[in-house]
Each structure stands twice: as C-alpha cells, then as structure tokens.
Coordinates of C-alpha atoms in Angstrom, one line a residue:
Chain W
M1 CA 208.5 -2.6 38.9
T2 CA 206.8 -4.2 36.3
P3 CA 205.6 -2.7 32.9
N4 CA 202.0 -2.0 32.6
P5 CA 199.9 -4.8 30.9
V6 CA 197.9 -2.4 28.9
P7 CA 196.8 -3.8 26.1
V8 CA 198.5 -2.9 22.7
Q9 CA 196.1 -0.9 20.5
Q10 CA 195.6 -1.5 16.6
L11 CA 198.0 0.9 14.6
P12 CA 195.6 3.6 13.9
A13 CA 195.1 4.5 10.2
K14 CA 197.1 7.2 8.7
T15 CA 196.0 10.9 8.8
P16 CA 196.9 12.9 6.6
Q17 CA 198.9 14.7 9.2
T18 CA 201.0 12.0 10.1
A19 CA 201.1 10.5 6.6
G20 CA 202.2 13.6 4.7
K21 CA 206.2 14.6 4.4
A22 CA 204.9 17.9 3.7
D23 CA 204.5 19.0 6.9
V24 CA 207.9 18.8 8.7
S25 CA 210.2 21.5 8.7
L26 CA 213.9 21.9 9.2
A27 CA 213.6 25.0 11.1
R28 CA 211.1 23.5 13.3
S29 CA 213.9 20.8 13.8
C30 CA 216.7 23.1 14.6
W31 CA 214.6 25.3 17.1
T32 CA 213.6 22.2 19.0
L33 CA 217.1 20.7 18.9
Y34 CA 218.2 24.2 20.4
R35 CA 215.2 24.3 23.1
L36 CA 216.4 20.9 23.9
S37 CA 220.0 21.2 24.3
L38 CA 219.0 24.6 26.7
G39 CA 217.2 22.2 28.6
Q40 CA 220.2 19.8 29.0
H41 CA 222.0 22.5 30.4
R42 CA 219.7 23.2 33.2
H43 CA 219.4 19.6 34.2
G44 CA 222.3 17.6 36.1
R45 CA 224.8 18.3 38.6
R46 CA 226.8 20.8 36.4
W47 CA 224.2 23.5 36.7
I48 CA 224.9 23.3 40.7
G49 CA 228.7 24.2 39.6
T50 CA 228.3 26.4 37.4
L51 CA 225.9 28.4 39.4
A52 CA 228.0 29.1 42.2
L53 CA 230.7 29.9 40.0
T54 CA 228.9 32.6 38.8
L55 CA 227.7 33.9 42.4
L56 CA 231.7 33.6 43.2
P57 CA 232.9 37.1 42.8
M58 CA 229.7 38.6 43.8
L59 CA 230.4 36.8 47.4
I60 CA 233.7 38.1 47.4
A61 CA 232.7 41.4 47.0
I62 CA 230.1 41.1 49.4
I63 CA 232.8 39.7 52.0
I64 CA 235.3 42.5 51.1
R65 CA 233.0 45.2 51.8
S66 CA 231.6 43.8 54.7
T67 CA 235.3 42.9 56.3
D68 CA 236.7 46.3 54.7
P69 CA 233.9 49.2 54.8
Y70 CA 236.8 51.7 53.0
A71 CA 237.4 48.7 50.3
A72 CA 237.7 50.9 47.1
P73 CA 235.0 50.4 44.6
G74 CA 237.7 50.8 41.7
S75 CA 239.7 48.7 42.7
M76 CA 237.3 46.1 43.5
E77 CA 236.1 46.4 39.9
F78 CA 239.3 46.1 38.7
G79 CA 240.1 42.9 40.6
L80 CA 236.7 41.0 40.3
V81 CA 235.1 42.0 37.0
F82 CA 238.7 43.1 34.9
M83 CA 240.4 40.2 36.2
L84 CA 238.8 37.6 38.2
I85 CA 235.8 37.2 35.6
P86 CA 237.8 37.1 32.4
Q87 CA 240.6 35.4 33.5
G88 CA 238.6 32.7 35.5
L89 CA 234.8 32.3 35.1
L90 CA 234.5 33.5 31.5
P91 CA 236.6 30.3 30.2
L92 CA 235.5 27.9 32.8
L93 CA 231.9 28.8 32.0
A94 CA 232.5 28.4 27.9
L95 CA 234.8 25.4 28.8
V96 CA 231.9 23.2 31.0
Y97 CA 229.0 24.5 28.2
A98 CA 231.3 24.2 25.1
S99 CA 233.4 21.3 25.7
G100 CA 230.4 19.0 26.1
I101 CA 228.7 19.7 22.7
I102 CA 228.9 16.4 21.5
Q103 CA 230.8 14.6 24.2
D104 CA 227.9 14.7 26.8
E105 CA 225.5 13.3 24.4
Q106 CA 228.2 10.6 23.4
E107 CA 228.7 9.8 27.3
D108 CA 224.9 9.5 27.7
Q109 CA 224.4 7.6 24.7
T110 CA 221.4 9.6 23.7
I111 CA 223.2 11.3 20.1
T112 CA 221.6 8.7 18.5
Y113 CA 218.3 10.4 18.6
L114 CA 219.8 12.9 17.1
L115 CA 221.8 11.1 14.4
V116 CA 218.3 9.7 12.6
R117 CA 216.7 13.0 12.6
P118 CA 217.0 15.3 9.3
I119 CA 219.3 18.0 11.1
P120 CA 222.8 17.5 8.9
K121 CA 225.5 17.4 11.6
W122 CA 227.1 20.4 11.1
M123 CA 223.9 22.2 11.8
M124 CA 223.4 19.9 14.9
Y125 CA 226.9 21.2 16.1
L126 CA 226.2 24.9 15.1
I127 CA 222.6 24.8 17.1
K128 CA 224.1 23.3 20.5
W129 CA 227.1 25.3 19.7
A130 CA 224.6 28.3 20.1
A131 CA 223.1 26.8 23.0
A132 CA 225.6 26.2 25.0
L133 CA 227.3 29.5 24.4
T134 CA 223.5 31.3 25.6
A135 CA 224.0 29.1 28.6
A136 CA 227.4 30.2 28.9
E137 CA 226.6 34.2 28.1
I138 CA 223.6 34.2 30.4
L139 CA 225.5 33.3 33.6
A140 CA 228.4 35.1 32.6
M141 CA 225.9 38.2 32.2
A142 CA 224.6 37.3 35.7
A143 CA 227.8 37.1 37.1
I144 CA 229.1 40.9 35.9
V145 CA 225.8 42.2 36.6
L146 CA 225.8 41.1 40.2
T147 CA 229.0 41.6 40.8
Y148 CA 228.7 45.4 40.0
A149 CA 225.7 45.6 42.6
A150 CA 227.7 43.7 45.0
I151 CA 230.3 46.3 44.6
F152 CA 228.7 49.4 44.3
C153 CA 225.6 49.1 45.8
G154 CA 224.9 51.7 48.5
T155 CA 228.0 54.0 47.7
H156 CA 225.4 56.7 47.4
G157 CA 226.9 58.3 43.8
A158 CA 230.9 58.3 44.9
S159 CA 231.6 56.0 42.1
G160 CA 229.6 57.7 39.6
S161 CA 225.6 58.1 39.1
F162 CA 223.7 55.2 38.2
I163 CA 223.6 56.0 34.4
H164 CA 227.6 55.7 34.3
L165 CA 227.7 52.6 36.1
A166 CA 224.7 51.0 34.3
E167 CA 227.2 52.1 31.3
R168 CA 230.1 50.5 32.5
C169 CA 228.3 46.9 33.4
L170 CA 226.7 47.3 29.9
V171 CA 230.2 47.9 28.3
A172 CA 231.8 45.1 30.5
C173 CA 229.1 42.7 29.6
T174 CA 229.4 43.4 25.7
V175 CA 233.5 43.0 26.0
H176 CA 233.3 40.2 28.3
G177 CA 230.2 38.5 26.0
L178 CA 232.7 38.7 23.2
A179 CA 235.4 37.1 25.0
I180 CA 233.1 34.4 26.0
L181 CA 232.0 33.7 22.4
A182 CA 235.4 33.0 21.1
Y183 CA 236.1 31.4 24.5
C184 CA 233.0 28.6 23.4
G185 CA 234.4 28.5 20.0
I186 CA 237.8 27.3 20.9
F187 CA 236.5 24.9 23.8
G188 CA 233.8 23.6 21.2
L189 CA 236.6 23.0 18.6
M190 CA 238.5 21.2 21.3
G191 CA 235.4 18.8 22.5
L192 CA 235.3 17.4 18.9
V193 CA 239.3 16.8 19.0
T194 CA 240.2 15.3 22.1
Q195 CA 238.7 13.1 24.6
R196 CA 240.5 14.9 27.7
V197 CA 239.1 18.2 27.0
L198 CA 238.5 19.4 30.3
V199 CA 242.2 18.7 31.4
I200 CA 243.2 20.2 27.9
G201 CA 240.8 23.6 28.5
I202 CA 242.4 24.0 32.1
L203 CA 245.7 23.9 31.0
Y204 CA 244.8 26.1 28.0
T205 CA 243.2 28.6 30.4
A206 CA 245.9 28.6 32.5
L207 CA 249.1 28.9 30.1
F208 CA 247.6 30.5 26.6
E209 CA 245.2 32.7 29.0
G210 CA 247.0 33.0 32.2
L211 CA 250.6 33.1 31.4
F212 CA 251.0 34.6 27.8
A213 CA 248.4 37.1 28.0
N214 CA 250.7 38.4 31.0
T215 CA 253.4 38.7 29.0
P216 CA 254.7 42.1 27.4
F217 CA 255.7 39.4 24.2
N218 CA 253.8 39.5 20.8
L219 CA 253.2 36.0 22.0
R220 CA 250.2 37.4 23.9
M221 CA 248.1 38.1 20.6
I222 CA 247.4 34.6 19.9
T223 CA 245.3 34.7 23.5
V224 CA 241.5 35.9 23.6
I225 CA 241.9 38.3 27.2
Y226 CA 244.0 40.2 25.4
Y227 CA 241.9 41.8 22.8
A228 CA 239.0 42.0 25.8
R229 CA 241.7 43.6 28.0
L230 CA 242.4 46.4 25.5
L231 CA 238.6 46.6 24.6
I232 CA 238.1 47.1 28.5
Y233 CA 240.9 49.6 28.8
R234 CA 240.0 52.0 25.9
L235 CA 236.1 51.8 26.3
L236 CA 235.9 52.1 30.2
P237 CA 236.9 55.9 30.9
H238 CA 238.3 55.9 34.2
H239 CA 240.9 53.2 33.4
A240 CA 242.1 55.0 30.3
K241 CA 242.5 58.6 31.9
P242 CA 246.5 59.0 32.1
G243 CA 247.7 60.0 35.4
L244 CA 245.2 58.4 37.6
R245 CA 246.8 55.6 39.9
V246 CA 244.1 52.9 39.1
H247 CA 245.4 53.5 35.1
S248 CA 248.5 52.6 35.5
T249 CA 248.2 49.6 38.0
T250 CA 246.0 48.7 35.2
A251 CA 248.6 49.4 32.5
N252 CA 251.1 47.5 34.5
T253 CA 249.0 44.3 35.5
W254 CA 248.3 43.7 31.9
K255 CA 251.9 44.8 30.5
F256 CA 250.5 47.9 28.5
I257 CA 253.5 50.3 28.0
T258 CA 251.6 53.6 28.1
A259 CA 254.9 55.7 27.8
G260 CA 254.1 57.9 25.2
D261 CA 251.1 56.2 23.9
P262 CA 248.2 56.5 27.2
N263 CA 245.7 55.8 24.4
L264 CA 247.3 52.4 23.2
K265 CA 247.7 54.1 19.5
L266 CA 250.1 51.2 18.8
Y267 CA 248.3 48.7 20.0
P268 CA 245.2 46.7 17.9
H269 CA 242.1 49.0 17.4
N270 CA 239.2 48.5 18.8
W271 CA 237.7 47.3 15.5
V272 CA 240.5 44.6 15.4
C273 CA 240.2 43.6 18.7
V274 CA 236.1 42.9 17.6
T275 CA 237.4 41.4 14.4
V276 CA 239.6 39.2 15.7
L277 CA 236.9 37.8 18.3
L278 CA 234.1 37.3 16.3
S279 CA 236.3 35.8 13.7
T280 CA 237.9 33.6 16.3
A281 CA 234.2 32.3 17.2
I282 CA 233.0 32.0 13.3
F283 CA 236.6 30.8 12.5
T284 CA 236.2 27.6 15.3
S285 CA 232.8 27.3 15.0
A286 CA 232.7 26.3 11.3
L287 CA 235.8 24.1 11.5
A288 CA 234.2 22.5 14.6
G289 CA 231.0 22.0 12.2
W290 CA 233.0 20.5 9.0
I291 CA 234.3 18.1 11.4
C292 CA 231.3 17.0 12.9
S293 CA 229.7 16.8 9.3
N294 CA 232.1 14.3 8.5
R295 CA 233.2 12.3 12.1
E296 CA 231.4 9.2 13.3
F297 CA 229.9 9.3 16.6
Y298 CA 230.4 6.1 18.4
V299 CA 228.0 4.7 20.8
K300 CA 228.7 1.6 23.1
T301 CA 226.5 -0.6 22.6
P302 CA 225.8 -2.5 26.3
N303 CA 228.0 -5.4 27.0
K304 CA 229.3 -6.1 23.8
T305 CA 231.6 -4.6 20.8
D306 CA 229.6 -4.9 17.8
Chain Y
M1 CA 216.6 14.4 -4.0
V2 CA 214.5 11.7 -3.5
S3 CA 215.1 8.2 -4.9
P4 CA 213.2 6.6 -7.4
I5 CA 212.4 3.7 -5.1
I6 CA 210.5 6.2 -2.3
G7 CA 207.0 6.0 -3.7
S8 CA 207.7 3.9 -6.4
S9 CA 205.6 0.4 -6.6
E10 CA 208.4 -1.8 -8.1
V11 CA 210.0 -4.1 -5.7
K12 CA 213.6 -3.3 -5.4
P13 CA 216.2 -3.9 -2.2
I14 CA 215.0 -1.9 0.5
I15 CA 218.4 -2.2 2.1
A16 CA 221.6 -3.1 -0.3
F17 CA 225.0 -3.5 1.5
H18 CA 227.8 -3.7 -1.6
E19 CA 231.2 -5.4 -0.5
V20 CA 230.7 -3.4 2.7
S21 CA 233.6 -3.7 5.1
K22 CA 233.8 -1.7 8.5
W23 CA 237.0 -1.3 10.4
Y24 CA 237.3 0.1 14.1
G25 CA 241.3 0.8 14.0
N26 CA 242.4 -2.9 13.7
V27 CA 239.1 -4.2 14.6
I28 CA 236.8 -5.6 11.7
G29 CA 233.4 -4.9 12.5
I30 CA 231.7 -6.1 8.9
N31 CA 234.0 -8.0 6.8
K32 CA 233.5 -7.4 2.5
L33 CA 229.2 -7.9 3.4
T34 CA 226.8 -8.1 0.4
L35 CA 223.5 -8.7 1.3
E36 CA 220.4 -6.8 0.0
I37 CA 216.8 -6.9 2.1
M38 CA 213.7 -6.6 0.7
P39 CA 210.2 -5.3 1.7
G40 CA 208.7 -6.9 4.8
V41 CA 210.0 -8.2 8.1
C42 CA 213.7 -9.5 8.4
G43 CA 215.7 -10.8 11.5
L44 CA 219.2 -10.0 11.7
L45 CA 220.7 -12.8 13.9
G46 CA 223.9 -13.1 15.4
P47 CA 225.5 -13.7 18.7
N48 CA 227.0 -10.9 20.8
G49 CA 229.9 -9.0 18.7
A50 CA 228.9 -10.2 15.0
G51 CA 228.6 -6.9 13.5
K52 CA 224.6 -6.6 13.7
S53 CA 225.0 -3.0 15.6
T54 CA 227.4 -2.1 13.5
L55 CA 225.5 -3.2 10.3
L56 CA 222.3 -1.1 11.8
Q57 CA 224.4 1.5 12.6
L58 CA 225.5 1.6 8.5
A59 CA 222.3 1.4 7.7
T60 CA 221.3 4.3 9.7
G61 CA 224.1 6.7 8.5
Q62 CA 225.5 6.8 11.7
L63 CA 228.6 4.6 10.8
R64 CA 230.4 5.4 7.6
A65 CA 231.5 2.1 5.6
S66 CA 235.4 1.8 5.4
Q67 CA 234.8 -0.1 2.1
G68 CA 232.0 -0.6 -0.1
R69 CA 228.7 1.3 -0.7
V70 CA 225.5 0.8 1.9
E71 CA 222.2 2.2 0.4
V72 CA 218.4 2.8 2.0
L73 CA 215.9 3.2 -0.4
G74 CA 218.1 3.6 -3.2
E75 CA 219.9 6.4 -1.5
R76 CA 223.7 6.6 0.5
A77 CA 223.4 6.0 3.9
W78 CA 225.8 7.7 5.5
N79 CA 225.9 11.5 6.0
N80 CA 222.1 12.0 4.5
P81 CA 219.8 13.6 6.6
H82 CA 217.4 13.8 4.1
L83 CA 217.0 10.0 4.4
N84 CA 216.4 10.2 7.9
R85 CA 212.9 11.6 6.6
F86 CA 212.0 8.0 6.1
I87 CA 213.8 5.7 8.2
G88 CA 213.2 5.1 12.2
L89 CA 215.8 2.9 15.1
C90 CA 214.9 1.7 17.7
P91 CA 218.7 2.0 19.3
E92 CA 219.9 -1.3 21.4
Q93 CA 221.6 1.3 24.1
D94 CA 219.1 1.9 27.2
A95 CA 219.9 5.8 27.0
L96 CA 217.0 8.5 27.1
Y97 CA 216.5 12.0 28.3
E98 CA 216.0 10.8 31.8
W99 CA 214.6 14.3 33.1
M100 CA 211.4 14.0 30.3
T101 CA 208.3 12.3 30.9
G102 CA 207.4 10.0 28.3
Q103 CA 205.1 12.0 26.7
Q104 CA 207.4 15.0 26.6
F105 CA 210.4 12.6 25.2
I106 CA 208.0 11.3 22.2
Q107 CA 206.9 14.7 21.6
C108 CA 210.2 16.2 21.4
C109 CA 211.2 13.7 18.9
A110 CA 208.6 14.3 16.6
Q111 CA 209.5 17.6 16.6
L112 CA 213.1 16.9 16.2
A113 CA 211.8 15.1 13.2
G114 CA 210.3 18.2 12.0
L115 CA 206.6 18.3 12.9
N116 CA 205.1 21.6 15.0
A117 CA 204.2 21.2 18.6
R118 CA 200.8 20.8 17.8
A119 CA 201.1 17.9 15.3
A120 CA 203.9 16.4 17.7
K121 CA 201.3 16.2 20.5
A122 CA 199.1 14.6 18.1
K123 CA 201.7 11.7 17.4
A124 CA 203.0 11.7 20.6
D125 CA 199.6 10.6 22.1
E126 CA 199.0 8.0 19.3
L127 CA 202.4 6.4 19.5
I128 CA 202.1 6.3 23.6
E129 CA 198.6 4.8 23.5
T130 CA 200.1 2.4 20.3
V131 CA 202.9 0.9 22.6
G132 CA 200.4 1.0 25.7
M133 CA 202.1 3.6 27.6
T134 CA 199.0 6.1 28.3
P135 CA 199.0 5.6 32.0
Y136 CA 202.5 5.8 32.3
R137 CA 203.1 9.0 30.1
H138 CA 203.2 11.9 32.5
R139 CA 205.8 9.9 34.6
V140 CA 209.3 10.8 34.4
V141 CA 211.1 8.6 32.2
R142 CA 213.7 8.0 35.0
G143 CA 211.3 5.8 36.9
Y144 CA 210.7 3.7 33.9
S145 CA 211.1 0.0 33.8
K146 CA 213.2 -1.7 31.6
G147 CA 210.0 -2.6 29.3
M148 CA 208.8 0.8 29.7
R149 CA 212.0 2.3 28.5
Q150 CA 211.7 -0.3 25.4
R151 CA 208.0 0.7 24.6
I152 CA 209.4 4.3 24.5
K153 CA 212.4 4.0 22.6
L154 CA 210.0 2.3 20.1
A155 CA 207.4 4.7 20.1
Q156 CA 210.4 7.3 19.8
A157 CA 211.3 5.3 16.1
L158 CA 207.5 5.7 14.6
V159 CA 207.7 9.6 15.1
N160 CA 208.0 10.1 11.6
D161 CA 206.1 7.6 10.1
P162 CA 208.7 6.1 8.9
K163 CA 209.2 3.7 5.5
V164 CA 211.8 1.5 7.4
L165 CA 212.0 0.6 10.6
F166 CA 215.5 -0.6 12.6
L167 CA 215.0 -2.3 16.2
D168 CA 218.2 -2.8 18.2
E169 CA 217.9 -6.2 20.1
P170 CA 214.1 -4.2 21.0
M171 CA 213.3 -7.2 23.6
T172 CA 216.5 -7.4 25.5
G173 CA 215.9 -7.4 29.7
T174 CA 212.4 -6.8 29.0
D175 CA 209.9 -9.2 31.2
P176 CA 207.6 -11.7 29.2
V177 CA 204.8 -9.2 29.3
A178 CA 206.3 -6.3 27.8
R179 CA 208.3 -8.9 25.3
R180 CA 204.8 -10.6 24.1
D181 CA 203.4 -6.9 23.7
L182 CA 206.6 -5.9 21.9
L183 CA 206.4 -8.5 19.4
E184 CA 202.3 -7.7 19.0
I185 CA 203.5 -3.8 18.5
I186 CA 206.0 -4.9 15.4
R187 CA 204.0 -7.6 13.9
A188 CA 201.4 -4.8 13.5
L189 CA 203.5 -2.4 12.0
A190 CA 204.9 -5.2 9.5
N191 CA 201.3 -5.3 8.7
Q192 CA 201.3 -1.3 8.3
G193 CA 203.3 -2.4 5.1
K194 CA 206.9 -0.9 6.9
T195 CA 210.1 -2.4 6.0
I196 CA 211.5 -3.6 9.3
V197 CA 214.8 -4.8 10.4
V198 CA 214.9 -6.1 13.6
S199 CA 218.3 -7.4 15.4
S200 CA 218.6 -10.2 18.1
H201 CA 220.4 -12.9 19.2
V202 CA 218.0 -14.9 20.2
L203 CA 216.5 -16.9 17.4
Y204 CA 213.3 -17.8 19.1
E205 CA 212.2 -14.0 19.4
V206 CA 212.6 -13.4 15.7
Q207 CA 211.0 -16.4 14.4
T208 CA 207.8 -15.2 15.7
L209 CA 208.0 -12.3 13.4
T210 CA 209.4 -13.5 10.1
P211 CA 211.0 -16.5 8.5
N212 CA 213.2 -14.4 6.4
V213 CA 216.3 -14.0 8.9
I214 CA 220.1 -13.0 8.1
L215 CA 222.6 -15.1 10.2
M216 CA 226.1 -12.9 10.9
N217 CA 229.2 -13.9 13.0
H218 CA 232.4 -12.0 13.2
G219 CA 231.1 -9.1 10.8
R220 CA 230.3 -11.9 8.0
L221 CA 227.3 -12.8 6.5
V222 CA 226.6 -16.6 7.4
A223 CA 223.9 -17.1 6.3
Q224 CA 220.5 -15.6 4.6
G225 CA 217.1 -17.2 4.0
D226 CA 214.4 -19.7 5.6
I227 CA 214.0 -19.6 9.4
R228 CA 213.3 -23.0 9.5
Q229 CA 216.7 -24.7 7.8
I230 CA 218.4 -22.6 11.0
R231 CA 215.8 -24.4 13.6
D232 CA 216.6 -27.7 12.8
L233 CA 220.4 -26.7 13.4
M234 CA 219.2 -25.3 16.8
D235 CA 217.5 -27.8 17.9
K236 CA 220.0 -30.4 18.2
H237 CA 221.6 -27.4 21.1
P238 CA 220.1 -26.7 23.9
H239 CA 218.8 -23.0 24.1
R240 CA 219.5 -21.4 27.6
I241 CA 217.7 -19.0 29.3
V242 CA 218.0 -16.8 32.2
L243 CA 215.0 -15.7 34.4
V244 CA 215.7 -12.4 36.7
G245 CA 213.1 -11.6 39.1
R246 CA 212.1 -12.2 42.7
Q247 CA 211.8 -15.6 44.7
C248 CA 213.2 -17.7 42.0
R249 CA 213.7 -20.3 44.2
Q250 CA 210.3 -21.0 43.9
L251 CA 210.2 -20.2 40.5
A252 CA 213.1 -22.8 40.1
A253 CA 211.2 -25.4 42.0
E254 CA 208.4 -25.1 39.6
L255 CA 210.7 -25.5 36.7
L256 CA 211.9 -28.5 37.7
D257 CA 208.6 -30.2 37.0
Y258 CA 208.6 -29.0 32.8
P259 CA 210.1 -31.7 31.3
D260 CA 211.4 -29.8 28.5
V261 CA 213.6 -28.1 30.8
V262 CA 216.8 -29.9 30.8
G263 CA 218.9 -28.3 33.0
L264 CA 218.5 -25.7 36.1
R265 CA 220.9 -23.5 38.2
L266 CA 219.7 -20.8 40.5
G267 CA 221.8 -17.7 40.9
A268 CA 224.3 -17.3 43.5
D269 CA 222.4 -14.3 44.3
G270 CA 219.0 -15.8 44.2
A271 CA 217.7 -13.3 42.3
S272 CA 217.9 -15.0 38.8
V273 CA 217.4 -18.6 37.3
M274 CA 219.1 -20.4 34.4
L275 CA 217.7 -23.2 32.6
E276 CA 218.9 -25.2 29.6
T277 CA 216.0 -26.6 27.2
L278 CA 215.6 -28.6 24.0
R279 CA 211.9 -26.6 23.1
P280 CA 212.4 -23.3 23.7
D281 CA 208.8 -22.6 21.5
D282 CA 207.0 -24.2 24.1
F283 CA 208.8 -22.6 26.6
Y284 CA 208.4 -19.2 25.4
A285 CA 204.7 -19.7 24.6
R286 CA 204.6 -20.4 28.3
L287 CA 205.8 -17.2 29.9
P288 CA 203.6 -15.1 30.1
S289 CA 201.6 -17.6 32.1
L290 CA 204.6 -18.3 34.4
A291 CA 205.0 -14.8 34.8
T292 CA 201.5 -13.9 36.2
G293 CA 199.6 -15.0 39.1
H294 CA 202.6 -16.6 41.1
P295 CA 204.2 -15.9 44.9
W296 CA 207.4 -15.2 42.2
S297 CA 208.0 -12.3 39.7
I298 CA 210.1 -12.5 36.4
D299 CA 211.0 -8.8 35.8
E300 CA 213.7 -9.4 32.8
V301 CA 214.2 -12.6 30.7
F302 CA 217.7 -13.0 28.8
S303 CA 218.7 -15.8 26.6
E304 CA 221.9 -16.6 26.4
D305 CA 223.3 -17.2 22.7
D306 CA 225.3 -20.0 23.0
N307 CA 223.5 -22.7 20.9
L308 CA 223.1 -19.9 18.1
D309 CA 227.2 -19.4 18.6
A310 CA 227.4 -23.3 18.4
V311 CA 225.3 -23.4 15.2
F312 CA 227.2 -20.0 13.8
H313 CA 230.3 -22.3 14.0
Y314 CA 228.8 -25.3 12.6
L315 CA 227.9 -23.1 9.6
V316 CA 231.0 -21.7 9.4
D317 CA 232.9 -25.0 9.1
Q318 CA 230.2 -26.2 6.4

C-alpha cells in the first residue's frame, strides 16, 4: 500500500485553544491514561485467556451439577468459591494484568508516548495500576457471581433464601476483592523489579500462596490468602458454626486450630486482616511508584543499539 | 517552575548538554558530550549506533545522564513532566496503539497532553489534515503503510503545540512521496518558529531542511556546523541507496540509464535494488517522478550509511 498523495496543507495559524497552555489539565491526562490502559486490557489475546479463566469455576459447577444431581451446594461453594477462586483464579488474574503494567508498554514500544506527556512517572504507574486492578476486579467479581449462580440456581431455597445467598455472594466478592487488591500490588511491584515476572509470579502463587498458606505455622502470615481465609471463615456464617461437618472440614483444610477457639479469637482480628490486605496494596504500589519515578525505561530502537 | 527561557525573547541555547555521558552497563552510549543547540532546525547525523537516539532520549527526559547535565529550555530534562508540555517527540520505533484509528490515536495523545475532549478532537482534525491523512483517519492504524504511520507519529508529536520538536529518523522506510511530504511538513513547522532537532543517518535528507548539523559517531561529537563543509568530504564517497518495491528488475533496467548511477545490485528476492551514486542530490530530486507513472512501485527508500561512516572515520582521524 502506498501512502496517500494528499497535498500537505499549510500549517494553520495558532488558535487561542491550541496556542495557550492554560487549557491543559493533569486530571484530564490522568483520566485519559486510565481509559487508555483499560482499553489496552480489552485488546489482544490475553483477553481470551482471562475470560476463559473467569468462566472456569462456573463451568466446573455446571459440570458437577449435571453429572451429580445430589452434589452438595455447600461443598461446591467451598471448593470453588473459597478454594479454587482465591487460590487459583485471583492470583492469576492479578498476575496477568498487574505484571504487565509497564512491561507491556515497553515490549510494545508504546511507552514513549506516555513518557513524553506531562504525567509524572509515579502517577503514570499508579493510574495504570488502577486500570489493571479494575480489569482484574471486574473479572473476579464476574467469576464469583457466575459461580454462585451456577451452584445455587434452581436449588429452590434449600440452601437459603435469595437474599441470604446474595449476602454471601457479596461478602465473598468483598473479601476476594481485597485479596486481589493485595495481589495486584505485589505483582505490579514484581513486574517492575524482574523481567521474568510470569514465571516468578506463578512460583510465588504456588509456593507462597499455595504451600505456605496451607501450613499450620506462622509462616503463612506472610501470605495474602491467609487473611482472606480468616475473613471468609468468620464472615460467612454457616462455615463458622462450630460442630457442623463443613465447618470442621474448612478448619482442617485451612489448618485453623479450632479446638477451644471456635471463632478463631487467637488469630488476627478481622480489622487486622483488612488492614494487612489494604496495607500490602498501598505499600507495594507506593514502592512501585517510587521505583517507577526513578527508573529509566529502555525502548529498543530498530536494528540498532543507539 | 517555568524557566526564564520559556517566553523569553532572548536568544539562548534551547538544548544544552554539559559534559554528558551515558552508559548502558559497560557500553557507552554518549561520551562526554558538550553541545548547545540554538533555535531553528538542527540536523543530528550519525551512522547506526552513533548515539543519536540516546541523545534524543536524554533530551526528552526518557533517560538519565550517567554524568553531566542535560537542559532543555533552561530546565533539567530528566524526570521533568512540566517540561513535556513544551516538547514533542516523534520516536523512531514503529509502534502505535494498533487497535486505534488514526483519529483516535491523535485524539488520545492530545487528551494525554491534557486537552479536553472537544479541544482534542479539534486538534486531531487539524493535525491529521496537516499531515495529509484526512482520507485515512478512520482506518485502524494496524493497516497503515509505513509512510502513513510516520505521518501519524509526526502528528502525535504536535498535539501540545511544542516549542521544541525532536524527530528521530522521521523519514526511515518511507516511500518517496511520503518523504517529500514529511520534509515539507517539517519545513512548515520550522517556519512557525519551532526548534526542531531531526536525527538521521542520511545527510541528504537533513540538508534539505537545514545547513546546521551535528555529526556524531560512537557517542562522541565529531563535528558541528555548516553542512557544506561536510558535503565536500562526503562527495568523494559513493552514496548507497536501497529502493524496495515491486517490479524491481524493470526499475533496475531504468536506473542503468542514469549517468549518475555508478553501481547497481538487484536484491536476491527481486524486491529491492541497491544503487550507488556520486550525485545523491540529483537522485533524490528525481525520486518522486521515478516512483509514479511506471510499471514498478517504490514502497520504501533506505540510505545505507557507508559513506557517512567513511566520512566519520575521516573526521575522527583528523
């Protein structure tokens, strides 16, 4: 294809709108960057992968129910919403979106268009982080709601009223939303300090969030999932009722010692859990913003090194 | 903080490098460079690897000098988002937000520069017309030819009406028509009083814009000044030009008849032809007519920098 031979126009005289610098606003720059970053998440093959991940728990629930009509909704809820989603889906979504906040722009060589705009680099990072968080949160919430629908739809109130289930779903969304906030902070920071963020992120998810969180030692206190589990255990009532089989299963699976302490009073309180998750997100994203503001971002120039 | 130079009528250097060095690990990109660029158009010349892009990235605040001081419009260049309101950059890399249309891309860049939606649309309309892309504005960037992409890249550099414009190899890979148009646009921008720094490894592109050039090689300043003195040296060396397109065999046959073409080689795939000429000015002037109205097409023009490199060696040896 040859470019168009349209004659070049005489450059127009400056209008007050274009000549003045007073019309520009940092807030508008930031809002545009946020929308641009969200738009980037909607394009490319990654979108198909994350959508498939999002639908996976719902599909599993549908398959289970269609093959086993007597499958207990409570067990499915535990297995899918409180095990698979926080341990698999949330970290992966956060990893996919947050790890590429800057790396994707560097790889696509489009970061130059951002670096020459009047947005401080730390702010650029935080805005792009917020966009990554938004994308991950939307998909995580969609996964939770769809999974609840797949588990409980058509159970005719046997598992509680619609309001009750909606409340459970809301609590699950809130707790998982906090977890994904922390995950996005961690993986965003990781994406700045390492080139192999996907490999390291998966190792982190498997080792830290998978292995350490499932040990009965204090080591698990450095994992995100530990605090999310404590909140789920306490906030979702039928799991917290001592004596129920599902309760002891939950406690056993998550290695909570409930003998003499059925409400986990010896464990970090709910406000501590929320504070830890929020602080993790704030600390990691602030640190990443600081790193970003002092970092040079190299962009390969074509066929050469200068 | 606004520098005293911004808005001042006093003639001061727009860009100043003071003893600037830049290392990439053990590799040196810029080596103790001291130079001042005054208002107007300035050509930045050097072969691949000379440090031109590093210099532009330092001046646009993308890179931090390992040593020394870089100032643009009297302000520190590194980590200075305020300065970005006054500069524009047309980067060398052929990267755009591929899913956007040309219009969306320019509008987005204008809004990133801080314009509101209405002003950004007006600015995008104006710039797209300026770069001659109006008929193709609603086409997705992914489908643009190299020349169209260069035009759009140039347009995005102008969204904030910059005082200083950095153009990194703006003509690379473009066809003769786009090349001519881009040169006209740059000239028009210079006439508006903008300070423009154009990097290129092709002297003959730059000389049509300005006699004022900076020559770099291996990260060092080799020469700065009037292009004619450098030209005299360069004309002793044949200039290699690569034309890429279709029906190159016929094109090569036509080129054989030109007295100023002293050497010719057809690419192995038949899609390119490399020629050597001792009078590149004449050849470049003839290019637009050579590209139209013939059975062949010329989609891209590259200029190999062997002769420029030879001159650099000569200058360095002096």
